[in-house]
Amino acid sequence: MAGLAAAGLAASVQPDRWWKPGEGRVMQESTDYPNAAGSLRVLLVDGPMDTRGHPFFEPLGENGRACVTCHQPSDAMSLSLDSIRRQWELRGHHDPLFAAFDGSNCPDLPQERRESHSLLLDHGLIRIARPWPPRDHDGSPIETDFEIEVVRDPTGCNLSDRWGLAAPEPMVSVYRRPRPVANFKYILAMGFAVDPKRSQPLPIDPETGQMVSGNLMADRRVLSLEAQIRDALQTHLEFKGRLSPEDIARITDFEQRVYAAQQTSRVGGDLDTGGATGGPATLRDSPAGRLGSQGVPVWSEFNAWADAGKDASLTPGQRAWRESVARGAQNFRERMFLISDTTGINSPMGFGNPVLDRCAFCHNMSQMGMDVAPGQVDLGTTTRPFADPQPHLPLFRITCTGEPHPHYGRVIETHDPGFALTTGRCADVGKITLQSLRGLAARAPYFSNGSAKTLREVIEYYDRRYNIGYSEQEIQDLVHLMEAL
């Protein structure tokens, strides 16, 4: 144990980026993973930890996966397209990552063929099968106020007699990015007792009777870490048994001790020097759930770099990059534009349509860039007319049978109904839980459906969606900021 403790005192670079299920590696207290923008640092509070026998790292189900398979430390505890392709080149469909149930476009496709796994290999997407009609947390069906039909189904899964809407147990297959399993102190934080995006109280965890943030999953289909673990075991790991309360507690304990963020820039150097306080140590040591406008302004950890040009110890490239990050942070907080036709913002919150505000209007949590006010928002990334063309994804037609959608009307076309697959409400079509903005450089592609391949494409989508009119310099500054997170 003394040797393990000594090994954890300084950041180490793992010789093998990919964590295989059950390999029994030691997870250090601090580990750096190089990426195209610099390096990511993963911190484990009270580390190091021998992962042998730990239920997060062991293959528990029938397909050979462990939780770590889709939540790789080198990918900010998510899964990058580079890692996915590397595993296919090494092992093809035999790697547990490409398990037929959700690591392929549909389980009944020929699994040895690359095209059967194209959504994972080309877009980083895992299949998520949701019951139709939706089910409440006790398993009872939810009465819906919309009908759903398949317009286009390139994967074949939604029209399948076994896996689709016509199956004996009807399902809707949507395809989403794995969310990061890190920085949960912030993800679980509750800044308000209500979900203003629905004008309702925060959801209650049926197991504990306690209010929860509802920010764990893209569609809020589970409310607690414990419920998320059971959901993932049954679906992604195809685990047929029942994990003991002790093992579930070991997983939740581990997940709440992991912090991940970019630590260095290949151009600008270390992110916690020159007066800046970037990197995961600030996440680890700061209180969670603070509203930037009332406490520490979001991304103010880079404010000191506004004067980087005066630092003679830096190279010209370092000075220019650091000043760009500081400008990007200021732009994020202050650049005003009109936000329109966005459920969860323009309605039902009462801000008006459009409303004049900034990126930090929603991405307002200090150190994290999530929303202090929990709830789901429709940015249009999955829904016409705003979504970029996604011919590889299924397309659904939603017909509201009650009140029409406040912005799309009675008939909606979408690649992913999002939160509506949990609530059964037409007004929730397209709404997705806001994600953490940390460790972005390590886990491309972006948005829930992987529709932005690069950070620049993220900025350009917002620019088009809200007619912001960013200059080339503003785009570069915002990209550099995102790379520093």
Short mmCIF file of C-alpha atoms in Angstrom, two decimals:
data_model
loop_
_atom_site.label_atom_id
_atom_site.label_comp_id
_atom_site.label_asym_id
_atom_site.label_seq_id
_atom_site.Cartn_x
_atom_site.Cartn_y
_atom_site.Cartn_z
CA MET A 1 0.00 0.00 0.00
CA ALA A 2 2.88 2.37 0.71
CA GLY A 3 4.07 1.87 -2.87
CA LEU A 4 0.61 2.69 -4.22
CA ALA A 5 0.41 5.83 -2.13
CA ALA A 6 3.79 7.02 -3.33
CA ALA A 7 2.83 6.36 -6.94
CA GLY A 8 -0.23 8.56 -6.53
CA LEU A 9 1.59 11.65 -5.31
CA ALA A 10 2.37 13.02 -8.77
CA ALA A 11 0.51 12.90 -12.06
CA SER A 12 1.49 9.92 -14.19
CA VAL A 13 0.93 9.16 -17.84
CA GLN A 14 -0.79 5.84 -18.43
CA PRO A 15 1.15 3.67 -20.92
CA ASP A 16 -2.13 2.23 -22.25
CA ARG A 17 -5.01 4.63 -22.86
CA TRP A 18 -7.68 1.95 -23.09
CA TRP A 19 -8.95 0.37 -19.87
CA LYS A 20 -10.00 -3.21 -20.57
CA PRO A 21 -12.68 -4.79 -18.38
CA GLY A 22 -11.20 -6.74 -15.49
CA GLU A 23 -7.53 -5.97 -16.18
CA GLY A 24 -6.89 -5.04 -12.55
CA ARG A 25 -4.95 -1.83 -13.20
CA VAL A 26 -4.27 0.67 -10.41
CA MET A 27 -6.05 4.00 -10.89
CA GLN A 28 -3.72 6.70 -9.68
CA GLU A 29 -4.60 9.78 -7.68
CA SER A 30 -3.67 11.90 -10.69
CA THR A 31 -3.21 10.79 -14.28
CA ASP A 32 -2.56 12.84 -17.42
CA TYR A 33 -3.73 11.73 -20.86
CA PRO A 34 -2.44 13.54 -23.98
CA ASN A 35 -4.94 14.72 -26.57
CA ALA A 36 -4.84 16.92 -29.67
CA ALA A 37 -5.38 20.11 -27.64
CA GLY A 38 -2.86 19.30 -24.88
CA SER A 39 -3.59 16.94 -22.02
CA LEU A 40 -6.49 15.91 -19.81
CA ARG A 41 -6.02 15.29 -16.09
CA VAL A 42 -8.15 12.81 -14.15
CA LEU A 43 -8.10 13.13 -10.36
CA LEU A 44 -9.28 10.43 -7.97
CA VAL A 45 -9.94 11.76 -4.47
CA ASP A 46 -8.38 9.43 -1.86
CA GLY A 47 -6.56 7.56 -4.61
CA PRO A 48 -4.75 5.54 -5.78
CA MET A 49 -7.15 2.60 -6.03
CA ASP A 50 -6.59 -1.00 -7.05
CA THR A 51 -9.43 -1.72 -9.49
CA ARG A 52 -9.24 -5.52 -9.15
CA GLY A 53 -12.68 -6.77 -8.16
CA HIS A 54 -14.21 -3.29 -8.29
CA PRO A 55 -17.70 -3.45 -9.90
CA PHE A 56 -17.09 -0.35 -12.06
CA PHE A 57 -14.13 -2.06 -13.73
CA GLU A 58 -15.19 -5.72 -13.79
CA PRO A 59 -17.20 -7.38 -16.61
CA LEU A 60 -20.47 -8.15 -14.86
CA GLY A 61 -22.85 -8.96 -17.70
CA GLU A 62 -23.11 -11.38 -20.59
CA ASN A 63 -21.37 -9.21 -23.20
CA GLY A 64 -18.01 -8.77 -21.45
CA ARG A 65 -18.35 -5.05 -20.84
CA ALA A 66 -17.65 -3.15 -17.66
CA CYS A 67 -18.81 0.37 -16.83
CA VAL A 68 -15.33 1.60 -17.75
CA THR A 69 -15.79 0.33 -21.32
CA CYS A 70 -17.92 3.35 -22.24
CA HIS A 71 -16.49 5.68 -19.59
CA GLN A 72 -12.77 5.75 -20.31
CA PRO A 73 -10.51 7.93 -18.12
CA SER A 74 -8.52 9.09 -21.16
CA ASP A 75 -11.78 10.36 -22.72
CA ALA A 76 -12.79 12.43 -19.66
CA MET A 77 -14.78 9.41 -18.40
CA SER A 78 -16.80 9.34 -21.62
CA LEU A 79 -15.95 7.79 -25.01
CA SER A 80 -14.22 9.53 -27.90
CA LEU A 81 -14.49 8.64 -31.57
CA ASP A 82 -10.71 8.11 -31.70
CA SER A 83 -10.89 5.47 -28.96
CA ILE A 84 -13.84 3.73 -30.57
CA ARG A 85 -12.07 3.44 -33.93
CA ARG A 86 -8.85 2.28 -32.30
CA GLN A 87 -10.68 -0.62 -30.61
CA TRP A 88 -12.34 -1.63 -33.88
CA GLU A 89 -8.95 -1.69 -35.61
CA LEU A 90 -7.53 -3.86 -32.82
CA ARG A 91 -10.37 -6.33 -32.28
CA GLY A 92 -13.27 -5.57 -34.60
CA HIS A 93 -16.71 -6.71 -33.45
CA HIS A 94 -15.14 -9.05 -30.89
CA ASP A 95 -14.40 -6.14 -28.58
CA PRO A 96 -17.17 -5.85 -25.93
CA LEU A 97 -17.61 -2.19 -26.85
CA PHE A 98 -19.36 -3.35 -30.05
CA ALA A 99 -21.84 -5.65 -28.28
CA ALA A 100 -24.81 -6.28 -30.56
CA PHE A 101 -27.52 -4.93 -28.25
CA ASP A 102 -26.42 -1.29 -28.31
CA GLY A 103 -22.93 -1.19 -29.82
CA SER A 104 -24.38 -1.92 -33.25
CA ASN A 105 -27.03 -0.06 -35.23
CA CYS A 106 -29.45 -2.90 -34.45
CA PRO A 107 -28.93 -6.26 -32.76
CA ASP A 108 -30.23 -8.30 -35.71
CA LEU A 109 -27.62 -6.97 -38.19
CA PRO A 110 -24.56 -9.05 -39.23
CA GLN A 111 -22.25 -8.12 -36.39
CA GLU A 112 -18.95 -8.85 -38.15
CA ARG A 113 -19.55 -6.04 -40.68
CA ARG A 114 -18.32 -2.52 -40.07
CA GLU A 115 -21.49 -0.97 -41.52
CA SER A 116 -23.51 -2.67 -38.77
CA HIS A 117 -21.63 -0.50 -36.24
CA SER A 118 -21.46 2.68 -38.34
CA LEU A 119 -23.28 4.92 -35.86
CA LEU A 120 -20.77 4.06 -33.15
CA LEU A 121 -17.71 4.09 -35.44
CA ASP A 122 -18.55 7.22 -37.43
CA HIS A 123 -20.54 9.30 -34.91
CA GLY A 124 -19.76 7.89 -31.45
CA LEU A 125 -23.38 6.88 -30.80
CA ILE A 126 -24.77 4.15 -28.55
CA ARG A 127 -28.28 2.78 -29.23
CA ILE A 128 -30.78 3.70 -26.51
CA ALA A 129 -33.98 1.64 -26.61
CA ARG A 130 -36.92 3.34 -24.90
CA PRO A 131 -40.26 1.62 -24.25
CA TRP A 132 -43.33 2.91 -26.07
CA PRO A 133 -45.50 4.16 -24.55
CA PRO A 134 -43.15 5.55 -21.88
CA ARG A 135 -43.06 3.91 -18.46
CA ASP A 136 -43.16 5.59 -15.10
CA HIS A 137 -40.51 4.80 -12.49
CA ASP A 138 -42.74 2.04 -11.12
CA GLY A 139 -43.10 0.48 -14.58
CA SER A 140 -46.66 1.62 -15.26
CA PRO A 141 -47.43 3.06 -18.73
CA ILE A 142 -47.70 6.84 -19.10
CA GLU A 143 -50.60 8.35 -21.00
CA THR A 144 -49.15 10.37 -23.89
CA ASP A 145 -50.42 13.42 -25.74
CA PHE A 146 -48.68 12.61 -29.03
CA GLU A 147 -48.36 9.83 -31.56
CA ILE A 148 -45.07 8.70 -33.06
CA GLU A 149 -44.35 7.15 -36.46
CA VAL A 150 -41.18 6.32 -38.35
CA VAL A 151 -40.47 8.50 -41.41
CA ARG A 152 -37.02 7.10 -42.18
CA ASP A 153 -35.13 4.21 -40.60
CA PRO A 154 -31.61 3.70 -42.02
CA THR A 155 -30.70 1.33 -39.18
CA GLY A 156 -33.82 -0.83 -39.57
CA CYS A 157 -34.28 -1.05 -35.82
CA ASN A 158 -37.41 1.09 -35.45
CA LEU A 159 -39.22 -0.89 -38.16
CA SER A 160 -37.99 -4.25 -36.85
CA ASP A 161 -40.65 -6.75 -35.76
CA ARG A 162 -38.46 -7.61 -32.78
CA TRP A 163 -36.87 -4.28 -31.78
CA GLY A 164 -39.15 -1.57 -33.15
CA LEU A 165 -42.56 0.00 -32.67
CA ALA A 166 -44.28 -3.10 -34.10
CA ALA A 167 -42.54 -5.48 -31.69
CA PRO A 168 -44.51 -7.36 -28.99
CA GLU A 169 -42.88 -4.96 -26.52
CA PRO A 170 -42.73 -1.76 -28.63
CA MET A 171 -39.50 0.21 -28.46
CA VAL A 172 -38.14 3.45 -29.89
CA SER A 173 -34.42 3.34 -30.73
CA VAL A 174 -32.52 6.61 -30.54
CA TYR A 175 -28.74 7.05 -30.71
CA ARG A 176 -26.78 9.15 -28.22
CA ARG A 177 -23.32 9.95 -26.91
CA PRO A 178 -22.18 8.47 -23.57
CA ARG A 179 -22.28 11.15 -20.88
CA PRO A 180 -19.15 11.67 -18.73
CA VAL A 181 -18.93 9.91 -15.38
CA ALA A 182 -16.98 12.65 -13.60
CA ASN A 183 -17.49 15.87 -11.65
CA PHE A 184 -20.75 14.54 -10.18
CA LYS A 185 -20.60 17.03 -7.30
CA TYR A 186 -21.76 19.60 -9.85
CA ILE A 187 -24.11 17.41 -11.86
CA LEU A 188 -26.05 16.45 -8.71
CA ALA A 189 -26.16 20.01 -7.33
CA MET A 190 -29.56 21.69 -7.01
CA GLY A 191 -29.60 25.47 -7.23
CA PHE A 192 -33.39 25.72 -7.01
CA ALA A 193 -36.24 23.71 -5.51
CA VAL A 194 -38.14 23.90 -8.80
CA ASP A 195 -37.49 23.02 -12.42
CA PRO A 196 -38.21 26.40 -14.04
CA LYS A 197 -37.97 24.85 -17.50
CA ARG A 198 -41.27 23.08 -16.79
CA SER A 199 -42.63 25.34 -14.03
CA GLN A 200 -42.77 22.32 -11.73
CA PRO A 201 -41.08 21.24 -8.50
CA LEU A 202 -37.90 19.22 -8.88
CA PRO A 203 -38.50 15.47 -9.30
CA ILE A 204 -38.58 13.24 -6.27
CA ASP A 205 -36.47 10.09 -6.17
CA PRO A 206 -39.08 7.36 -5.53
CA GLU A 207 -36.56 5.31 -3.53
CA THR A 208 -35.42 7.99 -1.09
CA GLY A 209 -38.26 10.51 -1.25
CA GLN A 210 -35.65 13.26 -1.73
CA MET A 211 -35.56 15.98 -4.39
CA VAL A 212 -32.96 15.39 -7.10
CA SER A 213 -31.50 17.54 -9.85
CA GLY A 214 -32.66 15.30 -12.70
CA ASN A 215 -29.46 16.12 -14.62
CA LEU A 216 -27.93 12.64 -14.81
CA MET A 217 -29.28 11.41 -18.14
CA ALA A 218 -29.97 13.09 -21.48
CA ASP A 219 -33.71 12.35 -21.15
CA ARG A 220 -33.97 12.19 -17.32
CA ARG A 221 -35.15 8.58 -17.47
CA VAL A 222 -33.54 7.86 -14.10
CA LEU A 223 -33.27 10.13 -11.10
CA SER A 224 -30.39 8.83 -8.96
CA LEU A 225 -26.92 7.40 -9.42
CA GLU A 226 -28.16 4.12 -7.99
CA ALA A 227 -31.00 3.94 -10.52
CA GLN A 228 -28.63 4.90 -13.33
CA ILE A 229 -26.30 2.06 -12.37
CA ARG A 230 -29.12 -0.50 -12.40
CA ASP A 231 -30.35 0.83 -15.76
CA ALA A 232 -26.87 0.59 -17.28
CA LEU A 233 -26.29 -2.89 -15.89
CA GLN A 234 -29.48 -4.24 -17.43
CA THR A 235 -29.06 -2.55 -20.81
CA HIS A 236 -25.46 -1.67 -21.66
CA LEU A 237 -23.86 -4.58 -19.75
CA GLU A 238 -26.75 -7.06 -20.28
CA PHE A 239 -26.47 -8.08 -16.63
CA LYS A 240 -29.20 -10.55 -15.72
CA GLY A 241 -28.70 -10.66 -11.98
CA ARG A 242 -29.07 -8.09 -9.24
CA LEU A 243 -26.04 -6.23 -7.99
CA SER A 244 -25.74 -6.08 -4.22
CA PRO A 245 -26.37 -2.78 -2.40
CA GLU A 246 -22.74 -2.89 -1.29
CA ASP A 247 -21.43 -3.07 -4.86
CA ILE A 248 -23.78 -0.30 -6.01
CA ALA A 249 -22.47 1.81 -3.13
CA ARG A 250 -18.89 1.09 -4.25
CA ILE A 251 -19.70 2.35 -7.76
CA THR A 252 -21.46 5.52 -6.56
CA ASP A 253 -18.61 6.22 -4.14
CA PHE A 254 -16.05 5.89 -6.92
CA GLU A 255 -18.03 8.01 -9.39
CA GLN A 256 -18.34 10.85 -6.90
CA ARG A 257 -14.58 10.90 -6.30
CA VAL A 258 -13.56 11.36 -9.96
CA TYR A 259 -12.80 14.79 -11.46
CA ALA A 260 -11.74 15.35 -15.06
CA ALA A 261 -10.77 18.48 -16.98
CA GLN A 262 -8.16 19.71 -19.43
CA GLN A 263 -4.89 20.44 -17.65
CA THR A 264 -2.52 21.70 -20.34
CA SER A 265 -2.73 23.33 -23.76
CA ARG A 266 -0.23 22.34 -26.44
CA VAL A 267 -0.02 26.06 -27.29
CA GLY A 268 -0.73 27.92 -24.05
CA GLY A 269 0.92 25.65 -21.50
CA ASP A 270 -0.41 24.71 -18.08
CA LEU A 271 -3.96 25.91 -17.41
CA ASP A 272 -3.40 26.73 -13.74
CA THR A 273 -0.49 29.13 -14.12
CA GLY A 274 -0.19 32.83 -14.83
CA GLY A 275 -3.01 33.61 -12.42
CA ALA A 276 -5.46 31.17 -14.05
CA THR A 277 -7.06 28.33 -12.09
CA GLY A 278 -8.00 25.87 -14.81
CA GLY A 279 -7.72 22.10 -14.45
CA PRO A 280 -9.62 19.57 -12.33
CA ALA A 281 -8.10 20.58 -8.98
CA THR A 282 -10.30 23.69 -8.97
CA LEU A 283 -13.33 21.48 -9.66
CA ARG A 284 -12.35 19.18 -6.82
CA ASP A 285 -11.80 21.98 -4.31
CA SER A 286 -14.66 24.39 -5.16
CA PRO A 287 -18.24 24.34 -3.86
CA ALA A 288 -20.78 23.11 -6.40
CA GLY A 289 -23.97 24.68 -7.70
CA ARG A 290 -22.96 28.35 -7.57
CA LEU A 291 -24.69 30.69 -9.98
CA GLY A 292 -21.97 32.56 -11.83
CA SER A 293 -23.82 35.89 -11.85
CA GLN A 294 -24.10 35.80 -8.06
CA GLY A 295 -20.81 34.19 -7.05
CA VAL A 296 -17.76 33.35 -9.11
CA PRO A 297 -18.58 34.29 -12.73
CA VAL A 298 -18.48 31.31 -15.07
CA TRP A 299 -14.99 30.82 -16.56
CA SER A 300 -13.60 33.69 -14.49
CA GLU A 301 -10.75 31.29 -13.65
CA PHE A 302 -9.19 32.55 -16.91
CA ASN A 303 -9.70 36.30 -16.31
CA ALA A 304 -6.06 36.82 -15.30
CA TRP A 305 -4.97 35.82 -18.80
CA ALA A 306 -6.44 39.02 -20.23
CA ASP A 307 -3.04 40.55 -19.33
CA ALA A 308 -0.94 37.64 -20.64
CA GLY A 309 0.55 39.95 -23.25
CA LYS A 310 2.50 41.66 -20.46
CA ASP A 311 4.19 38.43 -19.33
CA ALA A 312 7.68 38.47 -20.85
CA SER A 313 8.35 34.90 -19.69
CA LEU A 314 5.87 33.54 -22.24
CA THR A 315 6.42 32.90 -25.91
CA PRO A 316 4.39 35.02 -28.37
CA GLY A 317 2.22 31.97 -29.11
CA GLN A 318 1.48 31.38 -25.42
CA ARG A 319 0.57 35.02 -24.87
CA ALA A 320 -1.75 35.13 -27.88
CA TRP A 321 -3.50 31.86 -26.95
CA ARG A 322 -4.04 32.83 -23.31
CA GLU A 323 -5.43 36.23 -24.26
CA SER A 324 -7.76 34.46 -26.70
CA VAL A 325 -9.08 32.18 -23.93
CA ALA A 326 -9.73 35.21 -21.70
CA ARG A 327 -11.61 36.97 -24.54
CA GLY A 328 -13.61 33.80 -25.16
CA ALA A 329 -14.62 33.65 -21.49
CA GLN A 330 -15.69 37.29 -21.57
CA ASN A 331 -17.65 36.71 -24.79
CA PHE A 332 -19.34 33.69 -23.21
CA ARG A 333 -20.48 35.82 -20.28
CA GLU A 334 -21.29 39.10 -22.02
CA ARG A 335 -22.05 38.74 -25.77
CA MET A 336 -25.81 39.32 -26.15
CA PHE A 337 -27.99 37.72 -28.82
CA LEU A 338 -31.64 36.82 -29.35
CA ILE A 339 -32.69 33.36 -28.15
CA SER A 340 -35.88 32.22 -29.85
CA ASP A 341 -38.21 29.21 -30.16
CA THR A 342 -36.35 27.24 -27.49
CA THR A 343 -38.49 25.17 -25.15
CA GLY A 344 -37.10 25.34 -21.63
CA ILE A 345 -36.01 28.95 -22.18
CA ASN A 346 -38.63 30.90 -24.12
CA SER A 347 -41.39 28.67 -22.77
CA PRO A 348 -42.69 28.03 -20.21
CA MET A 349 -40.29 30.20 -18.18
CA GLY A 350 -41.91 33.46 -19.27
CA PHE A 351 -38.77 35.24 -20.47
CA GLY A 352 -40.47 36.04 -23.75
CA ASN A 353 -39.83 34.89 -27.30
CA PRO A 354 -37.27 36.00 -28.28
CA VAL A 355 -35.25 36.90 -25.21
CA LEU A 356 -32.00 38.87 -25.34
CA ASP A 357 -29.26 37.13 -23.37
CA ARG A 358 -25.88 35.35 -23.44
CA CYS A 359 -24.32 31.86 -23.45
CA ALA A 360 -23.99 32.20 -19.67
CA PHE A 361 -27.76 32.66 -19.41
CA CYS A 362 -28.08 28.86 -19.40
CA HIS A 363 -24.46 27.73 -18.99
CA ASN A 364 -24.18 29.61 -15.72
CA MET A 365 -22.76 27.23 -13.10
CA SER A 366 -19.34 28.33 -11.83
CA GLN A 367 -16.50 25.96 -12.80
CA MET A 368 -18.84 23.66 -14.76
CA GLY A 369 -20.92 25.52 -17.34
CA MET A 370 -24.08 23.57 -16.61
CA ASP A 371 -27.30 25.32 -15.60
CA VAL A 372 -27.77 25.93 -11.89
CA ALA A 373 -31.51 25.65 -12.58
CA PRO A 374 -32.01 21.95 -13.41
CA GLY A 375 -34.12 20.80 -16.32
CA GLN A 376 -34.11 20.04 -20.03
CA VAL A 377 -33.84 22.42 -23.01
CA ASP A 378 -34.51 22.02 -26.74
CA LEU A 379 -31.72 23.68 -28.72
CA GLY A 380 -32.99 22.19 -31.96
CA THR A 381 -29.97 19.88 -32.42
CA THR A 382 -32.24 16.88 -33.04
CA THR A 383 -35.37 18.52 -34.45
CA ARG A 384 -36.27 20.12 -37.77
CA PRO A 385 -35.98 22.82 -39.02
CA PHE A 386 -32.97 23.62 -36.84
CA ALA A 387 -31.12 20.28 -36.81
CA ASP A 388 -28.29 19.87 -39.27
CA PRO A 389 -28.97 17.10 -41.83
CA GLN A 390 -28.42 13.68 -40.26
CA PRO A 391 -29.28 11.12 -42.97
CA HIS A 392 -27.68 8.30 -40.96
CA LEU A 393 -30.18 8.71 -38.09
CA PRO A 394 -33.80 7.59 -37.87
CA LEU A 395 -36.39 10.31 -38.41
CA PHE A 396 -39.68 10.31 -36.49
CA ARG A 397 -42.89 12.23 -37.06
CA ILE A 398 -44.55 13.41 -33.87
CA THR A 399 -48.24 14.35 -34.06
CA CYS A 400 -49.53 16.18 -31.01
CA THR A 401 -52.98 14.91 -30.05
CA GLY A 402 -53.56 17.56 -27.39
CA GLU A 403 -52.10 21.04 -27.29
CA PRO A 404 -49.65 21.75 -30.13
CA HIS A 405 -45.98 22.23 -29.35
CA PRO A 406 -45.38 25.89 -28.37
CA HIS A 407 -42.80 26.42 -31.14
CA TYR A 408 -43.09 23.59 -33.68
CA GLY A 409 -46.86 23.30 -33.94
CA ARG A 410 -48.87 20.08 -34.14
CA VAL A 411 -46.59 18.01 -36.41
CA ILE A 412 -42.87 17.69 -35.62
CA GLU A 413 -40.04 15.80 -37.32
CA THR A 414 -37.16 14.80 -35.07
CA HIS A 415 -34.23 12.40 -34.88
CA ASP A 416 -34.71 12.03 -31.14
CA PRO A 417 -37.82 13.03 -29.17
CA GLY A 418 -35.57 13.37 -26.12
CA PHE A 419 -37.29 14.14 -22.83
CA ALA A 420 -40.68 13.39 -24.42
CA LEU A 421 -39.75 9.68 -24.40
CA THR A 422 -39.73 9.96 -20.60
CA THR A 423 -42.73 12.22 -19.98
CA GLY A 424 -45.01 11.39 -22.93
CA ARG A 425 -45.60 15.13 -23.38
CA CYS A 426 -45.53 16.76 -26.81
CA ALA A 427 -44.17 19.99 -25.29
CA ASP A 428 -41.02 18.07 -24.26
CA VAL A 429 -40.10 16.87 -27.77
CA GLY A 430 -36.44 17.57 -28.50
CA LYS A 431 -35.56 18.63 -24.97
CA ILE A 432 -32.22 17.29 -23.72
CA THR A 433 -30.40 17.72 -20.40
CA LEU A 434 -27.59 20.28 -20.60
CA GLN A 435 -24.20 18.60 -20.40
CA SER A 436 -21.07 19.42 -18.47
CA LEU A 437 -18.61 21.53 -20.45
CA ARG A 438 -15.47 20.09 -18.87
CA GLY A 439 -12.98 17.80 -20.60
CA LEU A 440 -14.40 18.67 -24.01
CA ALA A 441 -11.12 18.36 -25.91
CA ALA A 442 -10.87 14.70 -24.87
CA ARG A 443 -14.32 13.50 -25.92
CA ALA A 444 -15.37 14.55 -29.42
CA PRO A 445 -17.91 14.47 -31.06
CA TYR A 446 -20.42 16.79 -29.38
CA PHE A 447 -24.14 17.31 -28.70
CA SER A 448 -26.27 14.36 -27.61
CA ASN A 449 -26.43 12.99 -31.16
CA GLY A 450 -22.78 13.61 -32.06
CA SER A 451 -23.80 16.08 -34.78
CA ALA A 452 -20.83 18.42 -34.13
CA LYS A 453 -17.53 16.73 -34.96
CA THR A 454 -15.39 19.57 -33.60
CA LEU A 455 -15.64 22.37 -31.07
CA ARG A 456 -15.71 24.84 -33.95
CA GLU A 457 -18.83 23.10 -35.29
CA VAL A 458 -20.46 23.53 -31.86
CA ILE A 459 -19.90 27.30 -31.99
CA GLU A 460 -21.00 27.49 -35.62
CA TYR A 461 -24.23 25.64 -34.84
CA TYR A 462 -25.15 28.19 -32.16
CA ASP A 463 -24.16 30.98 -34.52
CA ARG A 464 -26.59 29.70 -37.18
CA ARG A 465 -29.32 28.68 -34.77
CA TYR A 466 -29.58 32.09 -33.10
CA ASN A 467 -28.22 34.34 -35.87
CA ILE A 468 -25.51 35.62 -33.54
CA GLY A 469 -23.11 36.90 -36.19
CA TYR A 470 -19.82 35.87 -34.58
CA SER A 471 -16.67 37.19 -36.21
CA GLU A 472 -13.85 34.78 -37.08
CA GLN A 473 -11.91 36.08 -34.07
CA GLU A 474 -14.85 35.47 -31.74
CA ILE A 475 -15.22 31.91 -33.03
CA GLN A 476 -11.52 31.24 -32.48
CA ASP A 477 -11.66 32.72 -28.97
CA LEU A 478 -14.64 30.55 -28.01
CA VAL A 479 -13.00 27.44 -29.46
CA HIS A 480 -9.84 28.14 -27.46
CA LEU A 481 -11.95 28.57 -24.32
CA MET A 482 -13.67 25.24 -24.95
CA GLU A 483 -10.28 23.57 -25.47
CA ALA A 484 -9.17 24.89 -22.08
CA LEU A 485 -12.07 23.35 -20.17
#
